[in-house]
Steps between C-alpha positions, in 0.01 A plus 500: 500500500192441715636163611825667615300758693297226672814304592666814637190577707489143636868518599439833672196359677702198616784722627262729687316201647826348627603835646162534672538150645848587621363809677225295668730208590582622856130487580402195299394321820258781590359505146473120491313476829274790409395304191464175698290658774289682240426171322408324825280779642342602169173315588480697826546827312233399247256417781560838665464677166169321438369635832607857414471539120709772341724551805819329385729707720310420819472129416874478426586689820280275713657192342850625579400581860351152532826346375697703754272385783481133394853437373759767573423577865488132611828437317656800674391369842639153427825650369545708817446193719738300283776759535467497879510120515796472261692765695435315825614167352818649355582669831466171686726328248763772538482489880546124503159425648432299184812300415433351157832318504402326823168400346685341209727320749193356675364376169829327413519344848155350453570350158512120467824322410403446135435871456834589660677256268327655200608847612856377549511386138392852402759658732229678699591381848746778588259658747750740654584637159131522417428686822785742435383558144143559613603736779728701273225507238254641751749764611572597141127511433456737789783718376344509154148571624597770747604760240182426308305666778628832366318441172166409657380858482586527130341162423187605688490825302533310170227258610264787588569662161430172317184445704382852420566447129312170509195651672505806273517284188244261645244780527528580130500134401177455694347809345623460142605135490238381256568781253874438529455126440285571194765737363772236547284239330452731203876557474590128505534380136304175542155373411218566746483138618878486551501823700208376707684174577819680603331758722267251665791266574696794645215586738440133593867436580535818707188425704580131545868546581456786743178397670575128493870529583448751779205311650702178505801682648289666770331172586827306525677777690213533748471124555876468544514795739219354713686167520827669599323711764330191643832310513676792668733591212636851553416774247200310361386806303841529332493136393136533390588790270802308367279199427248725326771645274641156421148375429488732198723237335287193418611149602776634729354756733452480873669160536837675487414645842286252690691186396840606647321602822333159515836328446650711780221393735558132416878528535480669839258252654175694453350205317132583521558861393704388201253233391205732554665775292580257217144366496358851519732624227418217259129462570400861566756747363587282202134427430434872458762516224395177332127578501463877483785592264390281205142623549579871547805534272533216254131484409466869412841545340447184292865414559637157603638485854858449378476811280372703796789373713775565246366838390454612861854400598645661186294815550616539860861442395483771233254754644515437873175472694307656211599197295242274664247690286717590201632147447162322460369800305781473243449123481124538443542768231768286333269198488196690380714671234607160373138386503404804291794440264412133450132582448589770244725260309228238499242748371739620227574140401130417482435809288776403255365145484147624428625733227692217338 
């Protein structure tokens, strides 16, 4: 009878937990980033608390204000500048000042004979059709994007609500985070060493992925933006931000932006600009990814580079931008769980052998 009662309670607990997760699902991004930021800035909160013992509320509030000043306000300024630059670029494309189809025509005109023959075999030499397709695509894109302006206010409202929830939750995580973590550890039905391994790996992966990934992305985006500004590429800030976002994906990253621009320079006769951008992209921008990412991400997550790449791509595909953290986190927990499982089996096997 007691066993039936326990099973019924566990089923009820599972159902209520799923329902609670369903209720929180619309704001899972806010909850996720509150946890991530709390893990990253926990040392700052501990340092403030050490300087003002017994004043948890004040230490947590100062930490949140510091995060707003160091992270949120700079991001808001960059986002505002990005919107202005993107709007200006799109307006120039619509007005015909920037004719992308003509740029493609210039590239094709500059191609050598062997490249033209290769394109002919792929049926890609119908330039008039390509221009018409591109022009119609741009017009359709404008028609699709124009009505979206009506939803900007609602999207902004939802973003402000999510940001408020994140900051509100962040305050309590800073104030009560250690007690909450201890309570979760007590509830997890594992041995103390297993729980310690899981929680430490969780914290290591979050810190390494966010700090390492974002630092690499900022470095590559900034270096690429400086190069574009120096070479006179319009909307350098827009391309810098795009390179930073793409840099969150290891082994692919900023090359998806700077390499086509370098090819365009070479095809249109700007030889030194194209060669300089290729050399700069490989030796400077690429070096940041090849040197910093393994040191900042792979070393602390204890994951092979190929696992980081695959889990990041899969995480972004499933969870969107949040996936660049969730993907490696799931991969790390999966691997450490298997390590714990294998170690437990080995210990059990050794115990049976010693008893025999």
